[in-house]
Amino acid sequence: MKNLLKINGIDKAFPGVQALKNACLNVYAGRVMALMGENGAGKSTLMKILTGIYQRDAGTITYLDQAVDFANPKASQQAGISIIHQELNILGNLSIAENIFLGREFTHPWGGIDWRKMFAESDRLLARLGVRHSSRMPANRLSIGERQMVEIAKALSFESQVIIMDEPTDALTDTETEALFSVIAELKAEGRGIVYISHRLQEIFQICDDVTVLRDGQFIGEQTVANLTEDRLIEMMVGRKLEDQYPHIEPLGNELRLTVKNVSGSGVQGVSFSLNKGEILGVSGLMGAGRTELMKVLYGALPRESGEVWLDGVKIENRSPQDGLQNGIVYISEDRKGDGLILGMSVKENMSLTALAYLSQWGKINHAKEQMTVVDFIDLFNIKTPSFNKIIGELSGGNQQKVAIAKGLMTRPNVLILDEPTRGVDVGAKKEIYQLINKFKAEGLSIILVSSDMPEVLGMSDRILVMREGRVSGEFTRQEATQERLLAAAIGKSV
Ligand SMILES: Nc1ncnc2c1ncn2[C@@H]1O[C@H](COP(=O)(O)OP(=O)(O)OP(=O)(O)O)[C@@H](O)[C@H]1O
Ligand SMILES: [Mg+2]
C-alpha cells in the first residue's frame, strides 16, 4: 500500500480542552480511510490541522514523503489536499459556479472572467455528481443536500491527491449518496486517497477499506475494514461494549393527546393520525416525502389549508410557531445549523431562547432560574462543554444536537417533534439521546420521531407512520413493522 500521507503524534489544545493527544492517521493511495470516533473525539480538528486551518502543538505530517506544515488552507489545497467541511460554506447570493470557483475564477488571457468556461466546467462537475441544475442558478435555491453536493463539486474541482470528506452524507438523499459513492469509487480507481468521516456504520462497511479510530483525541488503532465487525468497531470508539442500542420502553397507556384530522396544506395532503400520552410515533419515508412539511404545518411554521388538529380535547389553530409553542408543541429542526441553533451564541443563550416565557416573571427574565435550569439540563443531557458560556459553534456535533433537544424540552412541551434527532450523532450519544427521550416519555411526553434511520425508527417507536408524496401511505404497530414493510410503503409498493 502506498502511503500518501502520514500524520503522527498530533497534539492540540483549545482553551479548556485537550482536543488531540497523540493523534495519528495514514492515507493510502487508491483506498478510503474511515476516521471514526465519538462526537468531540477530535476528527474535524485533526483534519483542520492537516489542512492548515489550525496550527498543531506537536506532531509531524509527512505528505508524499516530505515533512509538511501548511500555513493556511490555500497552501494545503495547492499541495493537493482538499476538504469537504462538516459545516457548509455556501454563499447563497452567488451562483453555483461562483461558489465552486470562488477566488480562482478562470480568466481570459486579456483579463476579465471567462464565464463560459467557468459555467461549463461547473456543469461538468455537477453532472458527474448527478445534480440536475444549471451552475448559473443562485445557490440559495438549493436544498441542504444540494448545497452539500456543491461543496463536493468544489473539492473535486481541485483535482487533489487527498480528499477529506467530513460527514458528507449528513444531508444527502439516498440518490445523492449513491452518486457520491460512485464518484468515490472513481477517485479510488484513479489512485487518490480519501479520508471519510461518518457516524453511519453502514456506510463505513460499504465504502471504506481501512478504519482509524480516535477516542478523546487519542489514536486507538488502525484496522482494515475486512477484519472488523460492527460490534468491535463500536467497542473501539466507545471503549466498552454497547449493548441494546435501542432501549425501547412500553408506552404509558392509551390516553389520547393529539388528533390530526384530514390536514392539508404546504405539500401535505389529507393526513390523519393520533398520538397518545407517553407514546413515540415514528414517521418514516423517503426524503422529500413531506414529513418535515407536515411537522411544520402542525406546529405552525407552514400554513394549513384545511383539516383539524385537536390537543387534549381542544381544537387548536397554530398559525405561527409561537402559537405552536404556546400550545405545547415543540419542533426540533433537522437543520440544526440553519434554523435550530444560533452558532455564534453561547450554550446558555441557545438553550433558554425558546424557553424565555417559562423563565420569565412579570416580563423580566429570572436569571437565577435561567442559570439553574440550564445547568440542570447540561447535567441531565451529559453535554460536554467546559462552561455554559461556551460558544455553541465550538461544540462537537453530537453535543450541539443535545443542546437543540434540551432547548425544546426546557419549554415543558406536551408534544415534542424531533426531526432527524440523531443525524451526525455518534453511537454513544445516540443511545444517551434515546434514554433521555424515554425518560420524558415515561413522564407522559408525547413524541413524534421523524427519521430516515430505519433501525432507529423501528427500535424506538411504538407505532410508525409512513409518508409518501405528502400523504400517509402506511401505518404499522411496533409488532407489525419491518424494514421491508416500511420501505414498501415509502416507495408505494404493497408487500
Ligand atoms: N475552535 C475551537 N475552539 C475551542 N474548542 C474547540 C474548537 N474546535 C473544536 N473544539 C473542541 O475540540 C474537541 C474536538 O472537537 P471536534 O470538532 O474535532 O470533534 P469531532 O470528532 O469532529 O466531533 P463530531 O463527530 O461531533 O463532529 C471538542 O471538545 C470541541 O469542543
Ligand atoms: Mg466533526
Short mmCIF file of C-alpha atoms and ligand atoms in Angstrom, two decimals:
data_model
loop_
_atom_site.label_atom_id
_atom_site.label_comp_id
_atom_site.label_asym_id
_atom_site.label_seq_id
_atom_site.Cartn_x
_atom_site.Cartn_y
_atom_site.Cartn_z
CA MET A 1 0.00 0.00 0.00
CA LYS A 2 1.40 3.34 -1.00
CA ASN A 3 1.29 5.88 1.81
CA LEU A 4 0.27 9.30 0.51
CA LEU A 5 0.04 10.91 3.88
CA LYS A 6 1.26 10.07 7.35
CA ILE A 7 0.13 12.08 10.34
CA ASN A 8 1.90 11.26 13.57
CA GLY A 9 1.66 12.23 17.24
CA ILE A 10 -0.50 15.33 16.87
CA ASP A 11 -1.36 17.32 19.98
CA LYS A 12 -3.75 20.26 20.03
CA ALA A 13 -5.22 22.17 22.95
CA PHE A 14 -8.01 24.73 22.89
CA PRO A 15 -8.82 26.83 25.96
CA GLY A 16 -10.19 24.33 28.46
CA VAL A 17 -9.92 21.24 26.20
CA GLN A 18 -7.17 18.97 25.04
CA ALA A 19 -8.73 18.23 21.66
CA LEU A 20 -5.94 15.96 20.40
CA LYS A 21 -3.29 13.95 22.21
CA ASN A 22 -1.09 11.76 20.04
CA ALA A 23 -3.46 11.52 17.09
CA CYS A 24 -2.23 9.51 14.09
CA LEU A 25 -3.62 8.83 10.63
CA ASN A 26 -2.43 7.23 7.40
CA VAL A 27 -3.90 7.84 3.97
CA TYR A 28 -3.16 5.27 1.27
CA ALA A 29 -3.31 5.70 -2.50
CA GLY A 30 -6.43 4.18 -4.02
CA ARG A 31 -8.04 3.46 -0.66
CA VAL A 32 -10.68 5.00 1.55
CA MET A 33 -9.68 5.55 5.17
CA ALA A 34 -12.56 5.96 7.60
CA LEU A 35 -11.82 8.28 10.50
CA MET A 36 -14.10 7.27 13.34
CA GLY A 37 -14.76 8.35 16.89
CA GLU A 38 -17.47 9.74 19.11
CA ASN A 39 -18.62 13.34 18.92
CA GLY A 40 -15.80 15.51 20.17
CA ALA A 41 -13.16 12.81 19.62
CA GLY A 42 -11.15 15.28 17.54
CA LYS A 43 -11.81 14.11 13.96
CA SER A 44 -12.63 17.51 12.48
CA THR A 45 -9.85 19.18 14.48
CA LEU A 46 -7.27 16.74 13.12
CA MET A 47 -8.42 17.44 9.57
CA LYS A 48 -8.33 21.18 10.19
CA ILE A 49 -4.75 20.86 11.42
CA LEU A 50 -3.80 18.87 8.35
CA THR A 51 -5.29 21.49 6.03
CA GLY A 52 -3.71 24.45 7.79
CA ILE A 53 -6.83 25.91 9.38
CA TYR A 54 -5.45 25.30 12.88
CA GLN A 55 -1.80 25.00 13.89
CA ARG A 56 -0.70 21.96 15.90
CA ASP A 57 1.08 21.99 19.25
CA ALA A 58 3.12 18.88 18.46
CA GLY A 59 3.48 16.09 15.89
CA THR A 60 4.55 15.58 12.29
CA ILE A 61 2.81 15.42 8.93
CA THR A 62 4.51 13.65 6.04
CA TYR A 63 2.93 14.12 2.62
CA LEU A 64 4.34 12.40 -0.48
CA ASP A 65 7.43 11.52 1.60
CA GLN A 66 8.11 15.10 2.67
CA ALA A 67 7.60 16.77 6.01
CA VAL A 68 4.98 19.48 5.55
CA ASP A 69 3.44 22.22 7.60
CA PHE A 70 0.66 24.08 5.85
CA ALA A 71 0.33 27.68 6.98
CA ASN A 72 -3.24 28.05 5.70
CA PRO A 73 -5.95 26.20 3.75
CA LYS A 74 -4.77 27.67 0.48
CA ALA A 75 -1.31 26.13 0.93
CA SER A 76 -2.73 22.65 1.56
CA GLN A 77 -5.08 23.00 -1.39
CA GLN A 78 -2.23 23.93 -3.70
CA ALA A 79 -0.26 20.92 -2.48
CA GLY A 80 -3.19 18.67 -3.47
CA ILE A 81 -5.21 18.16 -0.31
CA SER A 82 -8.82 19.24 -0.34
CA ILE A 83 -11.52 19.05 2.27
CA ILE A 84 -15.29 19.00 2.33
CA HIS A 85 -16.12 20.54 5.66
CA GLN A 86 -18.77 19.36 8.04
CA GLU A 87 -20.16 22.90 8.11
CA LEU A 88 -21.41 24.20 4.76
CA ASN A 89 -19.72 27.28 3.37
CA ILE A 90 -22.07 28.16 0.53
CA LEU A 91 -22.76 31.79 -0.33
CA GLY A 92 -26.43 31.95 -1.23
CA ASN A 93 -26.30 35.08 -3.35
CA LEU A 94 -23.67 33.72 -5.70
CA SER A 95 -24.29 31.25 -8.49
CA ILE A 96 -23.32 27.61 -8.05
CA ALA A 97 -20.36 28.11 -10.40
CA GLU A 98 -19.11 31.13 -8.45
CA ASN A 99 -19.29 29.08 -5.27
CA ILE A 100 -17.24 26.31 -6.82
CA PHE A 101 -14.54 28.56 -8.25
CA LEU A 102 -14.59 31.35 -5.68
CA GLY A 103 -11.23 33.10 -5.55
CA ARG A 104 -9.81 31.18 -8.51
CA GLU A 105 -12.12 32.16 -11.34
CA PHE A 106 -11.00 31.35 -14.88
CA THR A 107 -9.82 34.48 -16.66
CA HIS A 108 -9.32 35.38 -20.31
CA PRO A 109 -5.72 35.99 -21.46
CA TRP A 110 -6.73 39.64 -21.87
CA GLY A 111 -8.23 39.81 -18.39
CA GLY A 112 -11.83 39.52 -17.25
CA ILE A 113 -13.58 36.42 -16.02
CA ASP A 114 -14.13 33.61 -18.52
CA TRP A 115 -17.72 32.92 -17.51
CA ARG A 116 -18.38 30.49 -20.31
CA LYS A 117 -15.54 28.23 -19.19
CA MET A 118 -16.49 28.55 -15.55
CA PHE A 119 -20.10 27.54 -16.16
CA ALA A 120 -19.10 24.72 -18.50
CA GLU A 121 -16.56 23.36 -16.02
CA SER A 122 -19.08 23.63 -13.17
CA ASP A 123 -21.85 21.98 -15.17
CA ARG A 124 -19.50 19.08 -15.89
CA LEU A 125 -18.77 18.64 -12.17
CA LEU A 126 -22.48 18.83 -11.29
CA ALA A 127 -23.33 16.24 -13.93
CA ARG A 128 -20.67 13.92 -12.55
CA LEU A 129 -22.44 14.13 -9.20
CA GLY A 130 -25.86 13.73 -10.74
CA VAL A 131 -27.04 17.24 -9.78
CA ARG A 132 -29.61 18.40 -12.31
CA HIS A 133 -29.25 22.17 -12.03
CA SER A 134 -27.52 24.72 -14.17
CA SER A 135 -24.45 26.10 -12.44
CA ARG A 136 -25.81 29.58 -13.23
CA MET A 137 -28.51 29.13 -10.64
CA PRO A 138 -28.14 31.10 -7.39
CA ALA A 139 -27.05 28.78 -4.62
CA ASN A 140 -29.79 29.90 -2.25
CA ARG A 141 -32.32 27.97 -4.33
CA LEU A 142 -30.63 24.68 -3.48
CA SER A 143 -31.72 22.23 -0.78
CA ILE A 144 -29.25 21.46 2.01
CA GLY A 145 -28.35 18.21 0.29
CA GLU A 146 -27.71 20.00 -2.99
CA ARG A 147 -25.55 22.57 -1.21
CA GLN A 148 -23.54 19.70 0.14
CA MET A 149 -23.18 18.40 -3.42
CA VAL A 150 -21.82 21.81 -4.46
CA GLU A 151 -19.22 21.56 -1.68
CA ILE A 152 -18.30 18.15 -3.02
CA ALA A 153 -18.07 19.50 -6.58
CA LYS A 154 -15.79 22.22 -5.29
CA ALA A 155 -13.48 19.71 -3.62
CA LEU A 156 -13.39 17.65 -6.82
CA SER A 157 -12.50 20.71 -8.88
CA PHE A 158 -9.09 20.89 -7.23
CA GLU A 159 -8.12 17.51 -8.71
CA SER A 160 -6.49 16.70 -5.38
CA GLN A 161 -4.39 13.70 -4.34
CA VAL A 162 -6.04 13.52 -0.95
CA ILE A 163 -9.69 14.31 -0.44
CA ILE A 164 -11.18 14.62 3.02
CA MET A 165 -14.93 14.23 3.46
CA ASP A 166 -16.20 15.27 6.88
CA GLU A 167 -19.68 13.75 7.25
CA PRO A 168 -20.56 14.37 3.60
CA THR A 169 -23.78 12.35 3.54
CA ASP A 170 -25.31 14.02 6.57
CA ALA A 171 -27.82 15.94 4.49
CA LEU A 172 -27.91 13.88 1.29
CA THR A 173 -30.85 11.92 -0.10
CA ASP A 174 -30.32 8.26 -0.90
CA THR A 175 -29.86 9.03 -4.59
CA GLU A 176 -27.35 11.79 -3.84
CA THR A 177 -25.46 9.43 -1.54
CA GLU A 178 -25.32 6.79 -4.28
CA ALA A 179 -23.93 9.38 -6.70
CA LEU A 180 -21.29 10.37 -4.20
CA PHE A 181 -20.31 6.74 -3.64
CA SER A 182 -19.80 6.14 -7.33
CA VAL A 183 -17.58 9.23 -7.50
CA ILE A 184 -15.59 7.87 -4.55
CA ALA A 185 -15.13 4.62 -6.46
CA GLU A 186 -13.80 6.59 -9.46
CA LEU A 187 -11.41 8.57 -7.26
CA LYS A 188 -10.13 5.33 -5.76
CA ALA A 189 -9.57 3.86 -9.20
CA GLU A 190 -7.54 6.94 -10.10
CA GLY A 191 -5.26 6.23 -7.15
CA ARG A 192 -6.31 9.08 -4.91
CA GLY A 193 -6.53 8.75 -1.16
CA ILE A 194 -9.75 9.54 0.68
CA VAL A 195 -10.46 10.25 4.31
CA TYR A 196 -14.08 9.55 5.11
CA ILE A 197 -15.69 10.73 8.34
CA SER A 198 -19.17 9.49 9.17
CA HIS A 199 -21.23 8.24 12.09
CA ARG A 200 -23.13 5.86 9.83
CA LEU A 201 -21.58 2.48 10.40
CA GLN A 202 -23.34 1.00 7.41
CA GLU A 203 -21.51 3.42 5.10
CA ILE A 204 -18.15 2.56 6.62
CA PHE A 205 -18.63 -1.11 5.82
CA GLN A 206 -19.97 -0.25 2.39
CA ILE A 207 -17.27 2.06 1.02
CA CYS A 208 -14.20 2.18 3.28
CA ASP A 209 -11.10 -0.01 3.10
CA ASP A 210 -9.47 0.91 6.40
CA VAL A 211 -10.54 2.50 9.66
CA THR A 212 -8.68 4.69 12.12
CA VAL A 213 -10.32 5.27 15.49
CA LEU A 214 -9.79 8.26 17.78
CA ARG A 215 -11.09 8.39 21.32
CA ASP A 216 -10.76 11.54 23.43
CA GLY A 217 -8.27 12.91 20.92
CA GLN A 218 -6.06 9.83 21.07
CA PHE A 219 -5.16 7.30 18.43
CA ILE A 220 -6.78 3.98 19.36
CA GLY A 221 -5.98 1.87 16.33
CA GLU A 222 -5.95 1.28 12.58
CA GLN A 223 -7.65 -1.76 11.07
CA THR A 224 -8.71 -2.96 7.67
CA VAL A 225 -12.48 -2.98 7.39
CA ALA A 226 -12.45 -6.61 6.26
CA ASN A 227 -11.09 -7.58 9.68
CA LEU A 228 -13.72 -5.66 11.65
CA THR A 229 -17.24 -6.29 12.87
CA GLU A 230 -19.71 -3.56 13.76
CA ASP A 231 -19.57 -4.51 17.44
CA ARG A 232 -15.79 -4.42 17.51
CA LEU A 233 -15.73 -1.01 15.82
CA ILE A 234 -18.22 0.41 18.33
CA GLU A 235 -16.13 -1.01 21.14
CA MET A 236 -13.02 0.72 19.78
CA MET A 237 -14.87 4.04 19.57
CA VAL A 238 -16.74 3.95 22.86
CA GLY A 239 -14.18 2.00 24.87
CA ARG A 240 -16.71 -0.57 26.02
CA LYS A 241 -19.32 -2.90 24.59
CA LEU A 242 -22.55 -1.13 23.79
CA GLU A 243 -25.49 -3.40 24.28
CA ASP A 244 -29.07 -2.72 23.35
CA GLN A 245 -28.64 0.24 21.01
CA TYR A 246 -32.38 0.98 21.03
CA PRO A 247 -33.67 0.91 24.61
CA HIS A 248 -37.40 0.84 23.92
CA ILE A 249 -39.87 1.19 26.79
CA GLU A 250 -43.60 0.49 26.67
CA PRO A 251 -45.95 3.44 26.11
CA LEU A 252 -47.64 4.96 29.14
CA GLY A 253 -51.22 4.00 28.32
CA ASN A 254 -53.97 4.87 25.91
CA GLU A 255 -54.78 8.41 26.89
CA LEU A 256 -55.25 10.46 23.75
CA ARG A 257 -53.18 13.61 23.37
CA LEU A 258 -53.14 14.72 19.74
CA THR A 259 -55.61 14.10 16.93
CA VAL A 260 -54.81 15.21 13.42
CA LYS A 261 -57.81 15.06 11.10
CA ASN A 262 -57.51 15.28 7.36
CA VAL A 263 -54.87 18.02 7.39
CA SER A 264 -53.80 19.53 4.06
CA GLY A 265 -51.61 22.42 3.00
CA SER A 266 -47.99 23.21 2.15
CA GLY A 267 -47.44 19.97 0.24
CA VAL A 268 -49.30 17.83 2.78
CA GLN A 269 -52.50 16.08 1.70
CA GLY A 270 -55.26 14.68 3.86
CA VAL A 271 -53.12 13.47 6.73
CA SER A 272 -54.83 11.92 9.75
CA PHE A 273 -53.30 10.26 12.79
CA SER A 274 -53.44 10.26 16.54
CA LEU A 275 -50.86 10.30 19.29
CA ASN A 276 -51.21 9.21 22.90
CA LYS A 277 -49.63 10.48 26.07
CA GLY A 278 -46.26 8.88 26.68
CA GLU A 279 -46.08 7.41 23.20
CA ILE A 280 -43.48 7.61 20.45
CA LEU A 281 -44.87 7.82 16.94
CA GLY A 282 -42.18 7.20 14.34
CA VAL A 283 -42.56 8.88 10.95
CA SER A 284 -40.71 7.19 8.14
CA GLY A 285 -40.47 7.85 4.41
CA LEU A 286 -38.00 8.88 1.74
CA MET A 287 -36.50 12.35 1.78
CA GLY A 288 -38.95 14.73 0.16
CA ALA A 289 -41.99 12.67 1.22
CA GLY A 290 -43.42 15.67 3.07
CA ARG A 291 -42.52 14.64 6.61
CA THR A 292 -40.82 17.89 7.57
CA GLU A 293 -43.62 19.87 5.88
CA LEU A 294 -46.26 18.01 7.89
CA MET A 295 -44.41 18.75 11.12
CA LYS A 296 -44.08 22.40 10.22
CA VAL A 297 -47.79 22.60 9.46
CA LEU A 298 -48.59 21.01 12.82
CA TYR A 299 -46.61 23.44 14.89
CA GLY A 300 -47.47 26.48 12.81
CA ALA A 301 -44.39 27.25 10.73
CA LEU A 302 -46.21 26.47 7.47
CA PRO A 303 -49.85 27.29 6.70
CA ARG A 304 -52.57 24.68 7.00
CA GLU A 305 -55.35 24.95 4.39
CA SER A 306 -57.85 22.50 5.81
CA GLY A 307 -58.32 19.84 8.44
CA GLU A 308 -58.35 19.94 12.21
CA VAL A 309 -55.83 19.49 14.99
CA TRP A 310 -57.02 18.60 18.49
CA LEU A 311 -54.79 18.69 21.53
CA ASP A 312 -56.05 17.27 24.83
CA GLY A 313 -59.62 17.63 23.63
CA VAL A 314 -59.25 21.24 22.48
CA LYS A 315 -59.22 22.30 18.86
CA ILE A 316 -56.07 24.32 18.16
CA GLU A 317 -55.05 26.55 15.29
CA ASN A 318 -51.26 27.13 15.38
CA ARG A 319 -50.92 29.98 12.90
CA SER A 320 -47.31 30.58 13.86
CA PRO A 321 -44.53 28.74 15.68
CA GLN A 322 -45.31 30.98 18.69
CA ASP A 323 -48.86 29.57 18.70
CA GLY A 324 -47.44 26.07 18.50
CA LEU A 325 -45.10 26.72 21.38
CA GLN A 326 -47.90 28.24 23.44
CA ASN A 327 -50.00 25.15 22.81
CA GLY A 328 -47.15 22.99 23.97
CA ILE A 329 -45.96 21.69 20.62
CA VAL A 330 -42.24 21.99 20.05
CA TYR A 331 -40.37 21.18 16.87
CA ILE A 332 -36.65 20.44 16.83
CA SER A 333 -35.48 21.05 13.30
CA GLU A 334 -33.47 18.61 11.22
CA ASP A 335 -31.37 21.57 10.13
CA ARG A 336 -29.84 22.43 13.48
CA LYS A 337 -27.24 24.65 11.88
CA GLY A 338 -29.73 26.53 9.71
CA ASP A 339 -32.72 27.08 11.93
CA GLY A 340 -32.16 25.18 15.11
CA LEU A 341 -29.29 26.89 16.84
CA ILE A 342 -27.57 30.24 16.70
CA LEU A 343 -23.99 29.10 16.33
CA GLY A 344 -22.41 32.39 17.42
CA MET A 345 -24.27 32.41 20.74
CA SER A 346 -23.45 30.59 23.95
CA VAL A 347 -24.83 27.27 25.12
CA LYS A 348 -26.88 29.07 27.76
CA GLU A 349 -28.37 31.63 25.39
CA ASN A 350 -29.27 28.96 22.87
CA MET A 351 -30.91 26.79 25.47
CA SER A 352 -33.03 29.44 27.11
CA LEU A 353 -34.04 31.30 23.95
CA THR A 354 -37.32 29.48 23.32
CA ALA A 355 -37.98 28.91 27.00
CA LEU A 356 -37.92 32.62 27.86
CA ALA A 357 -41.62 32.70 28.63
CA TYR A 358 -41.15 29.89 31.10
CA LEU A 359 -38.06 31.54 32.61
CA SER A 360 -39.61 34.99 32.96
CA GLN A 361 -41.73 36.57 35.63
CA TRP A 362 -43.62 39.83 35.14
CA GLY A 363 -41.95 40.20 31.76
CA LYS A 364 -38.43 40.00 33.15
CA ILE A 365 -36.04 37.10 32.81
CA ASN A 366 -35.36 35.39 36.09
CA HIS A 367 -31.63 34.98 35.63
CA ALA A 368 -31.11 32.75 38.65
CA LYS A 369 -33.81 30.39 37.42
CA GLU A 370 -32.41 30.51 33.89
CA GLN A 371 -28.95 29.57 35.08
CA MET A 372 -30.21 26.77 37.30
CA THR A 373 -32.35 25.25 34.57
CA VAL A 374 -29.51 25.43 32.06
CA VAL A 375 -27.10 23.76 34.48
CA ASP A 376 -29.68 21.06 35.21
CA PHE A 377 -30.16 20.30 31.54
CA ILE A 378 -26.43 20.26 30.79
CA ASP A 379 -26.14 17.71 33.58
CA LEU A 380 -29.14 15.67 32.56
CA PHE A 381 -28.07 15.54 28.92
CA ASN A 382 -24.43 14.96 29.76
CA ILE A 383 -23.47 17.80 27.40
CA LYS A 384 -19.70 18.01 27.08
CA THR A 385 -18.87 21.69 27.42
CA PRO A 386 -16.33 23.41 29.71
CA SER A 387 -18.99 26.00 30.67
CA PHE A 388 -22.44 27.21 29.67
CA ASN A 389 -20.84 30.34 28.27
CA LYS A 390 -19.06 28.37 25.54
CA ILE A 391 -19.99 29.45 22.01
CA ILE A 392 -22.14 26.66 20.66
CA GLY A 393 -20.43 26.56 17.26
CA GLU A 394 -17.33 25.26 19.04
CA LEU A 395 -19.05 22.20 20.49
CA SER A 396 -18.93 18.91 18.65
CA GLY A 397 -21.92 17.94 16.50
CA GLY A 398 -23.45 15.49 18.96
CA ASN A 399 -23.25 17.96 21.78
CA GLN A 400 -24.84 20.66 19.62
CA GLN A 401 -27.68 18.27 18.93
CA LYS A 402 -28.17 17.59 22.62
CA VAL A 403 -28.42 21.34 23.23
CA ALA A 404 -31.02 21.60 20.46
CA ILE A 405 -33.16 18.92 22.11
CA ALA A 406 -32.64 20.33 25.60
CA LYS A 407 -33.74 23.70 24.29
CA GLY A 408 -37.04 22.21 23.16
CA LEU A 409 -37.62 20.32 26.38
CA MET A 410 -36.96 23.39 28.52
CA THR A 411 -40.26 24.83 27.31
CA ARG A 412 -42.02 21.87 29.01
CA PRO A 413 -43.92 20.77 25.90
CA ASN A 414 -46.75 18.25 25.64
CA VAL A 415 -45.75 17.15 22.19
CA LEU A 416 -42.12 17.05 21.13
CA ILE A 417 -41.42 16.72 17.42
CA LEU A 418 -37.91 15.52 16.69
CA ASP A 419 -36.83 15.77 13.06
CA GLU A 420 -33.79 13.56 12.41
CA PRO A 421 -32.61 13.98 16.01
CA THR A 422 -29.54 11.76 15.76
CA ARG A 423 -28.18 12.80 12.38
CA GLY A 424 -24.44 13.36 12.80
CA VAL A 425 -24.56 11.98 16.34
CA ASP A 426 -22.19 9.21 17.42
CA VAL A 427 -23.35 5.79 18.63
CA GLY A 428 -22.78 6.51 22.31
CA ALA A 429 -24.52 9.90 22.28
CA LYS A 430 -27.35 8.40 20.22
CA LYS A 431 -28.10 5.98 22.98
CA GLU A 432 -27.94 8.78 25.55
CA ILE A 433 -30.48 10.73 23.50
CA TYR A 434 -32.78 7.67 23.32
CA GLN A 435 -32.57 7.23 27.07
CA LEU A 436 -33.48 10.87 27.60
CA ILE A 437 -36.42 10.61 25.21
CA ASN A 438 -37.53 7.58 27.23
CA LYS A 439 -37.25 9.48 30.50
CA PHE A 440 -39.62 12.19 29.26
CA LYS A 441 -41.84 9.61 27.58
CA ALA A 442 -42.27 7.84 30.90
CA GLU A 443 -43.38 11.17 32.38
CA GLY A 444 -46.10 11.48 29.75
CA LEU A 445 -44.45 13.45 26.95
CA SER A 446 -45.77 12.55 23.50
CA ILE A 447 -43.08 12.28 20.88
CA ILE A 448 -43.09 12.33 17.10
CA LEU A 449 -39.85 10.90 15.79
CA VAL A 450 -39.17 11.76 12.16
CA SER A 451 -36.17 9.80 10.97
CA SER A 452 -34.58 8.33 7.87
CA ASP A 453 -32.64 5.95 10.05
CA MET A 454 -34.75 2.77 9.77
CA PRO A 455 -33.20 0.85 12.67
CA GLU A 456 -33.82 3.92 14.84
CA VAL A 457 -37.50 4.24 13.87
CA LEU A 458 -38.06 0.51 14.25
CA GLY A 459 -36.14 0.37 17.51
CA MET A 460 -37.67 3.33 19.33
CA SER A 461 -41.25 3.80 18.07
CA ASP A 462 -44.47 2.41 19.49
CA ARG A 463 -46.26 2.98 16.20
CA ILE A 464 -44.95 4.02 12.80
CA LEU A 465 -46.46 6.21 10.12
CA VAL A 466 -45.00 6.10 6.62
CA MET A 467 -45.34 9.08 4.29
CA ARG A 468 -45.12 9.28 0.55
CA GLU A 469 -45.75 12.30 -1.67
CA GLY A 470 -47.37 14.29 1.12
CA ARG A 471 -49.76 11.54 2.20
CA VAL A 472 -49.76 8.78 4.76
CA SER A 473 -49.00 5.60 2.82
CA GLY A 474 -48.87 3.19 5.74
CA GLU A 475 -49.34 2.82 9.46
CA PHE A 476 -47.83 -0.01 11.48
CA THR A 477 -47.76 -1.10 15.07
CA ARG A 478 -44.36 -1.83 16.56
CA GLN A 479 -45.10 -5.54 16.17
CA GLU A 480 -46.09 -5.31 12.51
CA ALA A 481 -43.29 -3.05 11.37
CA THR A 482 -40.31 -4.41 9.48
CA GLN A 483 -37.73 -2.69 7.33
CA GLU A 484 -39.26 -4.26 4.19
CA ARG A 485 -42.78 -3.09 5.04
CA LEU A 486 -41.68 0.47 5.78
CA LEU A 487 -39.68 0.65 2.58
CA ALA A 488 -42.53 -0.79 0.52
CA ALA A 489 -44.92 1.84 1.91
CA ALA A 490 -42.33 4.57 1.35
CA ILE A 491 -41.98 3.77 -2.35
CA GLY A 492 -45.66 2.98 -2.85
CA LYS A 493 -45.49 -0.78 -3.32
CA SER A 494 -47.52 -3.35 -1.49
CA VAL A 495 -45.99 -6.39 0.15
N1 LIG B 1 -12.40 26.29 17.54
C1 LIG B 1 -12.49 25.63 18.68
N2 LIG B 1 -12.35 26.26 19.86
C2 LIG B 1 -12.43 25.59 21.02
N3 LIG B 1 -12.67 24.27 21.14
C3 LIG B 1 -12.82 23.57 20.00
C4 LIG B 1 -12.76 24.21 18.71
N4 LIG B 1 -12.96 23.27 17.77
C5 LIG B 1 -13.15 22.11 18.42
N5 LIG B 1 -13.07 22.27 19.76
C6 LIG B 1 -13.18 21.20 20.78
O1 LIG B 1 -12.27 20.17 20.44
C7 LIG B 1 -12.84 18.88 20.69
C8 LIG B 1 -12.83 18.07 19.40
O2 LIG B 1 -13.82 18.58 18.52
P1 LIG B 1 -14.02 18.08 17.03
O3 LIG B 1 -14.95 19.03 16.37
O4 LIG B 1 -12.70 17.87 16.39
O5 LIG B 1 -14.74 16.68 17.25
P2 LIG B 1 -15.31 15.66 16.15
O6 LIG B 1 -14.64 14.36 16.41
O7 LIG B 1 -15.18 16.24 14.80
O8 LIG B 1 -16.83 15.54 16.61
P3 LIG B 1 -18.20 15.38 15.72
O9 LIG B 1 -18.36 13.94 15.44
O10 LIG B 1 -19.26 15.82 16.67
O11 LIG B 1 -18.10 16.22 14.52
C9 LIG B 1 -14.23 19.14 21.25
O12 LIG B 1 -14.14 19.07 22.65
C10 LIG B 1 -14.54 20.55 20.80
O13 LIG B 1 -15.43 21.18 21.70
MG MG B 2 -16.57 16.83 13.39
#
